[in-house]
Amino acid sequence: MAMLWKFMRVAKYSKTALSPKVKVRGIPTHSRHSSSKSVPSDFAASAPSSNTVELLGKSYPQDDYSNVTEKILSKVGKNLHNRKHHPLWLIKEQVKEHFYKHYLGRRGTPLFSVYDGLSPVVTVQQNFDSLLIPQNHASRRKEDNYYLNRDHMLRAHTSAHQWDLIHSGLDAFLAVGDVYRRDTIDSTHYPVFHQMEGVRLFSCHELFSSIKDGEGLQLFEQGHRTAHKQECHTMEAVRLVEFNLKQVLTKLMTHIFGDGLQVRWVDCYFPFTHPSFEMEINFQGEWMEVLGCGVMEQQLVNSAGAQDKIGWAFGLGLERLAMILYDIPDIRLFWSEDERFLKQFIGPHIWQKIKFQPLSRYPPLINDISFWLPSETYSQNDFYDLVRTIGGDLIEKVVLLDEFAHPKTKKVSHCYRIVYRHPERTLTQDEVHCIHQAIEESAVRELGVEGRF
């Protein structure tokens, strides 16, 4: 999923996260399996004025943290994961059907609720503080996120909704949506992609009921945090939760990709949270990370009102899965309106075997750009975002070719190679020249670089 951030997939607190339709405490499970009301794309966003950004019917005052661009705003409300027959919709529906079929409550109704229409605008509290991410952590940087202002942003992960859903009384749910990150530019990275978050909480009885002589086992103890567990968890509880999580995800991946799939788990210790894992799958001879997961941070579970429970959480990248399953070579194609792409995914049922047939491979046009950096405050992600803003989906890849430090002046120069390729037609050199020149001029004006054009 384009390399998950090293975040625990849990959340803490915000009263603004859920619209009234998501306040589900006390509603029977069978009547709350899915919430998928989407925001129409033609209402999603308007161009930012000098003082405010209008988005999803609300106005957000801009300040020194505001860095969201019109290009990114135009993606809000597209909701590709809810667009019928789109490959991301197919993946989402396959996962939903698997969970609905294989995990049932005591009354035979699906155990997991699904929420795929939550607003992508969240508070900084939801996106970071609720995940117990320190104030000075690098993941909060403007260079890596899209901020509307100091208090609001476009969510960087679906984990931003977890506390609110747990606080609503849910013990098992999936949350699906578009997420936004400033990142590198290549065939597997895009500033907007889609995630599915999963959470399951267990009471003492639920976790130990199937264990022989498990009556005396406990969820919690007064211990010490180690590389294997949190201080408040017993080792028996942690091992059972981890086993359940790995079993659930292995079954899911096997169900999607078939029995020939190989799975491996990579242990990751996050110093500001707890031990967790990354799941990698080997499909057609290539190991690829598809999700991050782990035992939930108990401090967060407690604050959401589930003090007597322990749980797991995972974050899954839909584009990554779809690219593997359907053999889609370029992440930009998910945003294509070309019928030659979209019609390939229309079928009688969601499990139909589909292998993407490439559109005509149009030739790339390559241009390099070199400049002296202005100061230590320069960020490569600022440059990548500028290139995306100007070139849009005509940009296939940006690679840092060379980094040079002048021996006398100590000034640093970067040389980037920009690969231009339209996914649906042949570009002309005149078109690319105009775009490339605009990138050069904007880099000087917006980033303060000194051109070596």
Short mmCIF file of C-alpha atoms in Angstrom, two decimals:
data_model
loop_
_atom_site.label_atom_id
_atom_site.label_comp_id
_atom_site.label_asym_id
_atom_site.label_seq_id
_atom_site.Cartn_x
_atom_site.Cartn_y
_atom_site.Cartn_z
CA MET A 1 0.00 0.00 0.00
CA ALA A 2 2.71 2.34 -0.95
CA MET A 3 4.55 1.60 2.28
CA LEU A 4 2.32 2.18 5.28
CA TRP A 5 3.34 4.84 7.73
CA LYS A 6 4.71 3.36 10.90
CA PHE A 7 1.56 4.12 12.84
CA MET A 8 -0.45 1.90 15.11
CA ARG A 9 -3.83 1.41 13.48
CA VAL A 10 -5.85 2.86 16.35
CA ALA A 11 -7.47 6.15 17.24
CA LYS A 12 -8.42 8.24 20.26
CA TYR A 13 -10.81 11.18 20.40
CA SER A 14 -12.82 13.71 18.46
CA LYS A 15 -16.45 14.78 18.64
CA THR A 16 -16.47 15.97 15.02
CA ALA A 17 -15.52 12.72 13.31
CA LEU A 18 -18.93 11.18 12.73
CA SER A 19 -21.97 12.58 11.06
CA PRO A 20 -25.24 11.84 12.87
CA LYS A 21 -25.82 8.73 10.73
CA VAL A 22 -22.76 7.07 12.29
CA LYS A 23 -23.93 7.40 15.88
CA VAL A 24 -24.80 3.75 16.16
CA ARG A 25 -24.66 2.88 19.87
CA GLY A 26 -27.56 0.60 20.65
CA ILE A 27 -28.58 -0.09 17.04
CA PRO A 28 -28.88 -3.82 16.24
CA THR A 29 -25.94 -5.17 14.25
CA HIS A 30 -28.05 -6.34 11.32
CA SER A 31 -29.22 -2.79 10.61
CA ARG A 32 -25.80 -1.16 10.58
CA HIS A 33 -23.71 -3.31 8.27
CA SER A 34 -22.80 -0.57 5.87
CA SER A 35 -22.75 3.20 5.65
CA SER A 36 -21.81 4.26 2.15
CA LYS A 37 -23.36 7.64 1.44
CA SER A 38 -20.84 9.45 -0.74
CA VAL A 39 -20.29 13.13 -1.39
CA PRO A 40 -21.10 14.05 -5.01
CA SER A 41 -17.89 15.00 -6.77
CA ASP A 42 -19.39 18.11 -8.36
CA PHE A 43 -20.07 19.46 -4.86
CA ALA A 44 -16.85 18.30 -3.30
CA ALA A 45 -14.61 21.33 -3.50
CA SER A 46 -14.14 24.79 -4.88
CA ALA A 47 -10.88 26.55 -5.60
CA PRO A 48 -9.35 28.09 -2.50
CA SER A 49 -9.77 31.83 -2.15
CA SER A 50 -7.17 34.01 -0.53
CA ASN A 51 -8.62 33.37 2.93
CA THR A 52 -10.70 30.19 2.93
CA VAL A 53 -11.07 26.75 1.39
CA GLU A 54 -14.59 25.55 0.59
CA LEU A 55 -14.77 21.77 0.86
CA LEU A 56 -17.68 19.36 1.28
CA GLY A 57 -20.04 22.20 2.06
CA LYS A 58 -17.90 23.73 4.78
CA SER A 59 -15.53 26.68 4.88
CA TYR A 60 -12.04 26.38 6.37
CA PRO A 61 -9.99 29.52 7.08
CA GLN A 62 -6.45 29.31 5.75
CA ASP A 63 -3.37 29.99 7.85
CA ASP A 64 0.37 29.36 7.76
CA TYR A 65 -0.23 25.58 7.69
CA SER A 66 -2.54 25.56 4.66
CA ASN A 67 -0.89 23.68 1.78
CA VAL A 68 -3.65 21.77 -0.01
CA THR A 69 -3.71 22.47 -3.76
CA GLU A 70 -6.55 22.78 -6.25
CA LYS A 71 -5.31 19.60 -7.92
CA ILE A 72 -5.77 17.66 -4.69
CA LEU A 73 -9.08 19.35 -3.86
CA SER A 74 -10.41 18.18 -7.23
CA LYS A 75 -9.96 14.56 -6.11
CA VAL A 76 -12.03 14.93 -2.92
CA GLY A 77 -15.47 13.40 -3.33
CA LYS A 78 -14.56 11.14 -6.26
CA ASN A 79 -14.91 8.11 -3.97
CA LEU A 80 -13.51 5.57 -6.42
CA HIS A 81 -14.03 2.83 -3.84
CA ASN A 82 -17.80 3.38 -4.13
CA ARG A 83 -17.92 3.57 -7.92
CA LYS A 84 -19.58 0.38 -9.14
CA HIS A 85 -17.36 -1.91 -11.24
CA HIS A 86 -14.27 0.18 -10.57
CA PRO A 87 -11.35 -2.11 -9.61
CA LEU A 88 -11.12 -0.48 -6.17
CA TRP A 89 -14.83 -1.07 -5.66
CA LEU A 90 -14.37 -4.70 -6.66
CA ILE A 91 -11.61 -5.21 -4.09
CA LYS A 92 -13.66 -3.49 -1.38
CA GLU A 93 -16.72 -5.61 -2.14
CA GLN A 94 -14.68 -8.82 -2.14
CA VAL A 95 -13.29 -8.03 1.30
CA LYS A 96 -16.73 -7.06 2.59
CA GLU A 97 -18.32 -10.25 1.30
CA HIS A 98 -15.56 -12.34 2.86
CA PHE A 99 -16.03 -10.74 6.29
CA TYR A 100 -19.83 -10.86 6.06
CA LYS A 101 -19.77 -14.56 5.17
CA HIS A 102 -17.11 -15.88 7.52
CA TYR A 103 -17.54 -13.78 10.70
CA LEU A 104 -21.01 -13.93 12.22
CA GLY A 105 -22.42 -12.84 15.54
CA ARG A 106 -24.48 -14.95 17.90
CA ARG A 107 -27.69 -14.22 15.99
CA GLY A 108 -26.18 -15.18 12.65
CA THR A 109 -25.77 -11.58 11.46
CA PRO A 110 -22.43 -10.24 10.18
CA LEU A 111 -20.07 -9.39 13.01
CA PHE A 112 -18.27 -6.57 11.16
CA SER A 113 -19.92 -3.28 10.25
CA VAL A 114 -18.61 -1.40 7.20
CA TYR A 115 -18.25 2.39 6.87
CA ASP A 116 -17.17 3.62 3.45
CA GLY A 117 -18.64 7.12 3.33
CA LEU A 118 -16.89 8.96 6.18
CA SER A 119 -15.60 12.43 5.34
CA PRO A 120 -11.89 12.62 4.43
CA VAL A 121 -11.63 15.96 6.25
CA VAL A 122 -10.51 15.25 9.81
CA THR A 123 -9.00 17.18 12.67
CA VAL A 124 -5.32 17.05 13.47
CA GLN A 125 -6.45 15.56 16.77
CA GLN A 126 -8.04 12.63 14.99
CA ASN A 127 -5.21 12.05 12.54
CA PHE A 128 -2.29 12.30 14.98
CA ASP A 129 -3.11 12.93 18.65
CA SER A 130 -5.69 10.15 18.68
CA LEU A 131 -3.01 7.74 17.48
CA LEU A 132 -0.70 8.73 20.36
CA ILE A 133 1.79 10.18 17.87
CA PRO A 134 4.15 12.62 19.62
CA GLN A 135 3.89 16.33 18.86
CA ASN A 136 7.41 16.41 17.45
CA HIS A 137 7.12 13.27 15.32
CA ALA A 138 8.29 13.61 11.71
CA SER A 139 5.04 12.18 10.34
CA ARG A 140 3.21 15.41 11.24
CA ARG A 141 5.33 17.54 8.89
CA LYS A 142 3.69 19.81 6.34
CA GLU A 143 6.02 18.24 3.79
CA ASP A 144 4.20 14.91 4.16
CA ASN A 145 0.55 15.94 4.64
CA TYR A 146 -2.20 18.07 3.16
CA TYR A 147 -3.38 20.61 5.71
CA LEU A 148 -6.44 22.82 5.34
CA ASN A 149 -5.17 24.76 8.35
CA ARG A 150 -3.55 24.03 11.70
CA ASP A 151 -6.67 22.28 12.99
CA HIS A 152 -8.00 20.42 9.93
CA MET A 153 -6.45 18.27 7.22
CA LEU A 154 -7.20 15.61 4.64
CA ARG A 155 -6.81 12.31 6.47
CA ALA A 156 -3.51 10.55 5.92
CA HIS A 157 -4.99 7.17 6.93
CA THR A 158 -8.37 5.70 7.78
CA SER A 159 -7.08 5.15 11.32
CA ALA A 160 -8.28 8.70 12.00
CA HIS A 161 -11.82 7.34 12.52
CA GLN A 162 -11.11 4.48 14.87
CA TRP A 163 -11.62 6.14 18.24
CA ASP A 164 -14.99 7.53 17.19
CA LEU A 165 -16.25 4.18 15.95
CA ILE A 166 -15.08 2.35 19.06
CA HIS A 167 -16.65 5.04 21.22
CA SER A 168 -19.92 4.48 19.33
CA GLY A 169 -20.02 1.00 20.79
CA LEU A 170 -18.56 -1.02 17.90
CA ASP A 171 -16.37 -4.05 18.61
CA ALA A 172 -15.73 -5.08 14.98
CA PHE A 173 -15.72 -2.84 11.93
CA LEU A 174 -14.12 -1.98 8.59
CA ALA A 175 -13.60 1.65 7.56
CA VAL A 176 -12.83 2.40 3.90
CA GLY A 177 -11.88 5.67 2.26
CA ASP A 178 -9.54 7.85 0.27
CA VAL A 179 -6.41 9.10 2.06
CA TYR A 180 -3.98 11.87 1.15
CA ARG A 181 -0.19 12.10 1.43
CA ARG A 182 2.53 14.12 -0.22
CA ASP A 183 4.93 11.53 -1.57
CA THR A 184 7.35 10.49 -4.27
CA ILE A 185 6.24 10.14 -7.89
CA ASP A 186 6.38 6.77 -9.62
CA SER A 187 4.11 3.98 -10.86
CA THR A 188 3.09 2.85 -7.34
CA HIS A 189 2.77 6.20 -5.52
CA TYR A 190 0.00 8.78 -5.87
CA PRO A 191 -1.02 11.63 -3.54
CA VAL A 192 -4.48 10.11 -3.18
CA PHE A 193 -5.04 6.42 -2.54
CA HIS A 194 -7.49 4.21 -0.69
CA GLN A 195 -7.28 2.25 2.55
CA MET A 196 -9.38 -0.22 4.46
CA GLU A 197 -9.06 -0.21 8.22
CA GLY A 198 -10.12 -3.19 10.30
CA VAL A 199 -10.67 -3.40 14.08
CA ARG A 200 -11.74 -6.27 16.35
CA LEU A 201 -12.09 -6.09 20.15
CA PHE A 202 -12.38 -9.09 22.47
CA SER A 203 -13.75 -9.47 25.96
CA CYS A 204 -12.08 -11.94 28.31
CA HIS A 205 -14.80 -14.52 27.61
CA GLU A 206 -14.60 -14.10 23.83
CA LEU A 207 -10.84 -14.52 23.75
CA PHE A 208 -10.44 -17.43 26.16
CA SER A 209 -13.73 -19.34 25.82
CA SER A 210 -12.30 -21.83 23.33
CA ILE A 211 -9.13 -22.43 25.35
CA LYS A 212 -8.97 -25.58 27.47
CA ASP A 213 -8.77 -24.65 31.14
CA GLY A 214 -8.92 -21.00 30.12
CA GLU A 215 -11.18 -19.91 32.97
CA GLY A 216 -8.23 -18.60 34.99
CA LEU A 217 -6.63 -16.63 32.16
CA GLN A 218 -6.77 -12.83 32.25
CA LEU A 219 -6.47 -10.02 29.69
CA PHE A 220 -4.57 -7.60 31.91
CA GLU A 221 -1.79 -7.46 34.47
CA GLN A 222 0.55 -4.93 36.05
CA GLY A 223 3.74 -5.70 34.14
CA HIS A 224 6.37 -4.04 32.02
CA ARG A 225 6.38 -3.00 28.36
CA THR A 226 8.73 -5.13 26.31
CA ALA A 227 9.48 -5.76 22.65
CA HIS A 228 6.69 -8.36 22.72
CA LYS A 229 3.80 -6.80 24.63
CA GLN A 230 2.41 -3.74 26.37
CA GLU A 231 2.80 -3.41 30.13
CA CYS A 232 -0.91 -3.90 30.82
CA HIS A 233 -1.41 -7.05 28.73
CA THR A 234 -0.78 -10.62 29.75
CA MET A 235 1.39 -12.60 27.37
CA GLU A 236 -1.39 -15.17 26.90
CA ALA A 237 -3.83 -12.49 25.73
CA VAL A 238 -1.32 -10.92 23.36
CA ARG A 239 -0.42 -14.24 21.76
CA LEU A 240 -4.07 -15.14 21.20
CA VAL A 241 -4.90 -11.73 19.71
CA GLU A 242 -1.88 -11.92 17.40
CA PHE A 243 -2.79 -15.45 16.35
CA ASN A 244 -6.37 -14.41 15.58
CA LEU A 245 -5.22 -11.39 13.58
CA LYS A 246 -2.75 -13.34 11.48
CA GLN A 247 -5.30 -16.07 10.88
CA VAL A 248 -7.94 -13.56 9.76
CA LEU A 249 -5.61 -11.80 7.35
CA THR A 250 -4.06 -14.95 5.93
CA LYS A 251 -7.53 -16.33 5.18
CA LEU A 252 -8.51 -13.04 3.55
CA MET A 253 -5.45 -12.90 1.30
CA THR A 254 -5.78 -16.56 0.35
CA HIS A 255 -9.45 -16.00 -0.44
CA ILE A 256 -8.60 -13.11 -2.76
CA PHE A 257 -5.47 -14.43 -4.44
CA GLY A 258 -5.86 -18.20 -4.20
CA ASP A 259 -4.14 -21.06 -2.42
CA GLY A 260 -0.80 -20.49 -4.18
CA LEU A 261 -0.22 -17.33 -2.18
CA GLN A 262 2.70 -17.16 0.24
CA VAL A 263 2.49 -14.91 3.30
CA ARG A 264 5.25 -13.73 5.60
CA TRP A 265 5.17 -11.45 8.65
CA VAL A 266 7.80 -8.84 9.41
CA ASP A 267 8.05 -7.76 13.06
CA CYS A 268 8.19 -4.01 13.62
CA TYR A 269 8.67 -2.30 16.95
CA PHE A 270 7.33 1.22 17.10
CA PRO A 271 8.98 3.02 20.02
CA PHE A 272 6.04 5.33 20.63
CA THR A 273 3.45 2.55 20.55
CA HIS A 274 4.11 -1.18 20.71
CA PRO A 275 5.19 -4.25 18.73
CA SER A 276 3.35 -4.64 15.41
CA PHE A 277 3.70 -6.37 12.07
CA GLU A 278 3.82 -5.80 8.36
CA MET A 279 2.30 -8.42 6.10
CA GLU A 280 4.02 -9.23 2.83
CA ILE A 281 2.64 -11.51 0.16
CA ASN A 282 4.46 -13.34 -2.61
CA PHE A 283 2.34 -13.24 -5.74
CA GLN A 284 3.82 -14.11 -9.11
CA GLY A 285 7.28 -14.29 -7.63
CA GLU A 286 7.46 -10.92 -5.85
CA TRP A 287 7.22 -10.17 -2.13
CA MET A 288 5.08 -7.10 -1.63
CA GLU A 289 3.93 -5.38 1.54
CA VAL A 290 0.17 -4.99 1.57
CA LEU A 291 -0.71 -3.99 5.12
CA GLY A 292 0.41 -3.13 8.62
CA CYS A 293 -1.25 -4.52 11.72
CA GLY A 294 -0.87 -5.23 15.40
CA VAL A 295 -2.36 -5.33 18.88
CA MET A 296 -4.15 -2.07 19.64
CA GLU A 297 -2.68 0.41 22.09
CA GLN A 298 -4.63 -0.18 25.30
CA GLN A 299 -4.40 3.44 26.42
CA LEU A 300 -6.43 4.34 23.38
CA VAL A 301 -8.95 1.52 23.74
CA ASN A 302 -9.51 2.56 27.35
CA SER A 303 -10.08 6.20 26.45
CA ALA A 304 -12.75 5.17 23.94
CA GLY A 305 -14.72 3.43 26.67
CA ALA A 306 -13.73 -0.21 26.09
CA GLN A 307 -11.56 -0.63 29.18
CA ASP A 308 -12.47 -4.29 29.64
CA LYS A 309 -11.43 -5.35 26.12
CA ILE A 310 -8.29 -5.98 24.08
CA GLY A 311 -8.07 -5.90 20.31
CA TRP A 312 -6.24 -5.84 17.01
CA ALA A 313 -6.27 -3.47 14.07
CA PHE A 314 -4.98 -3.48 10.50
CA GLY A 315 -4.59 -1.06 7.61
CA LEU A 316 -4.89 -2.37 4.06
CA GLY A 317 -4.00 -0.61 0.78
CA LEU A 318 -6.67 -1.18 -1.90
CA GLU A 319 -4.57 0.05 -4.83
CA ARG A 320 -1.75 -2.29 -3.89
CA LEU A 321 -4.12 -5.27 -3.83
CA ALA A 322 -5.84 -4.31 -7.08
CA MET A 323 -2.52 -3.80 -8.88
CA ILE A 324 -1.47 -7.31 -7.87
CA LEU A 325 -4.81 -9.03 -8.47
CA TYR A 326 -5.60 -7.43 -11.84
CA ASP A 327 -2.02 -6.84 -13.02
CA ILE A 328 -2.47 -3.06 -13.29
CA PRO A 329 0.99 -1.56 -13.93
CA ASP A 330 0.45 2.13 -13.11
CA ILE A 331 -1.42 3.64 -10.15
CA ARG A 332 -2.55 6.61 -12.29
CA LEU A 333 -4.84 4.29 -14.24
CA PHE A 334 -7.25 4.09 -11.30
CA TRP A 335 -8.19 7.69 -12.06
CA SER A 336 -8.70 7.10 -15.78
CA GLU A 337 -12.01 7.93 -17.43
CA ASP A 338 -11.03 5.97 -20.54
CA GLU A 339 -13.73 3.40 -21.33
CA ARG A 340 -11.03 1.01 -22.56
CA PHE A 341 -9.85 0.81 -18.95
CA LEU A 342 -13.17 0.93 -17.10
CA LYS A 343 -15.05 -1.61 -19.25
CA GLN A 344 -12.49 -4.29 -18.46
CA PHE A 345 -13.83 -4.51 -14.91
CA ILE A 346 -17.52 -4.90 -15.69
CA GLY A 347 -18.64 -8.45 -15.04
CA PRO A 348 -21.55 -10.53 -13.76
CA HIS A 349 -20.10 -10.85 -10.24
CA ILE A 350 -17.32 -9.40 -8.09
CA TRP A 351 -15.22 -12.59 -8.14
CA GLN A 352 -14.89 -12.78 -11.92
CA LYS A 353 -11.32 -13.43 -13.01
CA ILE A 354 -9.98 -10.29 -14.70
CA LYS A 355 -6.54 -9.63 -16.13
CA PHE A 356 -5.98 -6.05 -17.20
CA GLN A 357 -5.21 -5.68 -20.89
CA PRO A 358 -2.81 -2.74 -21.29
CA LEU A 359 -3.86 0.21 -23.36
CA SER A 360 -1.53 1.16 -26.17
CA ARG A 361 1.84 1.96 -24.60
CA TYR A 362 2.56 5.51 -25.61
CA PRO A 363 6.20 6.65 -25.71
CA PRO A 364 7.63 8.64 -22.79
CA LEU A 365 9.18 12.07 -23.09
CA ILE A 366 12.03 12.78 -20.71
CA ASN A 367 13.26 16.15 -19.47
CA ASP A 368 15.77 16.97 -16.73
CA ILE A 369 15.76 19.92 -14.35
CA SER A 370 18.65 21.15 -12.19
CA PHE A 371 18.75 23.87 -9.55
CA TRP A 372 20.63 25.07 -6.48
CA LEU A 373 18.71 24.50 -3.27
CA PRO A 374 17.71 27.62 -1.32
CA SER A 375 18.47 26.43 2.22
CA GLU A 376 18.15 23.53 4.63
CA THR A 377 14.37 24.04 4.66
CA TYR A 378 14.02 22.61 1.13
CA SER A 379 11.92 19.44 0.95
CA GLN A 380 11.83 17.03 -1.98
CA ASN A 381 8.12 16.45 -1.31
CA ASP A 382 7.52 20.17 -1.90
CA PHE A 383 9.10 19.80 -5.33
CA TYR A 384 7.17 16.61 -6.08
CA ASP A 385 3.91 18.29 -5.10
CA LEU A 386 4.71 21.27 -7.31
CA VAL A 387 5.43 18.94 -10.25
CA ARG A 388 2.15 17.08 -9.69
CA THR A 389 0.21 20.31 -9.36
CA ILE A 390 1.45 21.57 -12.72
CA GLY A 391 1.85 18.35 -14.68
CA GLY A 392 -0.95 16.31 -13.12
CA ASP A 393 -1.28 12.75 -14.37
CA LEU A 394 1.02 13.45 -17.31
CA ILE A 395 3.89 12.89 -14.87
CA GLU A 396 4.82 9.22 -14.75
CA LYS A 397 7.94 9.44 -12.63
CA VAL A 398 10.36 11.87 -11.01
CA VAL A 399 13.82 10.61 -10.07
CA LEU A 400 16.63 12.41 -8.26
CA LEU A 401 19.52 11.78 -10.67
CA ASP A 402 22.29 13.68 -8.98
CA GLU A 403 23.11 15.61 -5.83
CA PHE A 404 26.14 17.88 -5.90
CA ALA A 405 27.71 20.06 -3.20
CA HIS A 406 29.94 22.87 -4.44
CA PRO A 407 33.34 22.54 -2.73
CA LYS A 408 33.76 26.30 -2.23
CA THR A 409 30.28 27.77 -1.78
CA LYS A 410 28.87 24.62 -0.08
CA LYS A 411 25.68 25.17 -2.04
CA VAL A 412 23.82 21.99 -2.94
CA SER A 413 22.42 21.26 -6.37
CA HIS A 414 19.77 18.66 -7.30
CA CYS A 415 19.16 17.25 -10.76
CA TYR A 416 15.82 15.52 -11.33
CA ARG A 417 14.64 13.50 -14.31
CA ILE A 418 10.95 13.95 -15.09
CA VAL A 419 9.29 11.29 -17.21
CA TYR A 420 6.18 12.51 -19.03
CA ARG A 421 3.73 9.99 -20.45
CA HIS A 422 0.00 10.25 -21.08
CA PRO A 423 -1.74 6.97 -20.22
CA GLU A 424 -4.24 7.37 -23.05
CA ARG A 425 -2.52 9.19 -25.94
CA THR A 426 0.80 10.33 -27.37
CA LEU A 427 2.24 13.56 -25.96
CA THR A 428 3.99 16.06 -28.20
CA GLN A 429 7.30 17.69 -27.33
CA ASP A 430 5.64 21.11 -27.56
CA GLU A 431 3.12 20.13 -24.88
CA VAL A 432 5.83 18.81 -22.60
CA HIS A 433 8.06 21.83 -23.18
CA CYS A 434 5.31 24.18 -21.97
CA ILE A 435 4.69 22.08 -18.85
CA HIS A 436 8.39 21.69 -18.11
CA GLN A 437 8.99 25.41 -18.47
CA ALA A 438 6.10 26.11 -16.09
CA ILE A 439 7.67 23.71 -13.55
CA GLU A 440 11.01 25.51 -13.84
CA GLU A 441 9.44 28.93 -13.34
CA SER A 442 7.27 27.76 -10.44
CA ALA A 443 10.20 26.08 -8.69
CA VAL A 444 12.08 29.39 -8.72
CA ARG A 445 9.06 31.39 -7.65
CA GLU A 446 7.50 29.04 -5.11
CA LEU A 447 10.48 27.13 -3.69
CA GLY A 448 13.14 29.81 -3.95
CA VAL A 449 15.58 27.61 -5.89
CA GLU A 450 18.22 29.03 -8.25
CA GLY A 451 17.74 27.50 -11.65
CA ARG A 452 20.47 25.85 -13.67
CA PHE A 453 18.22 25.60 -16.72
#
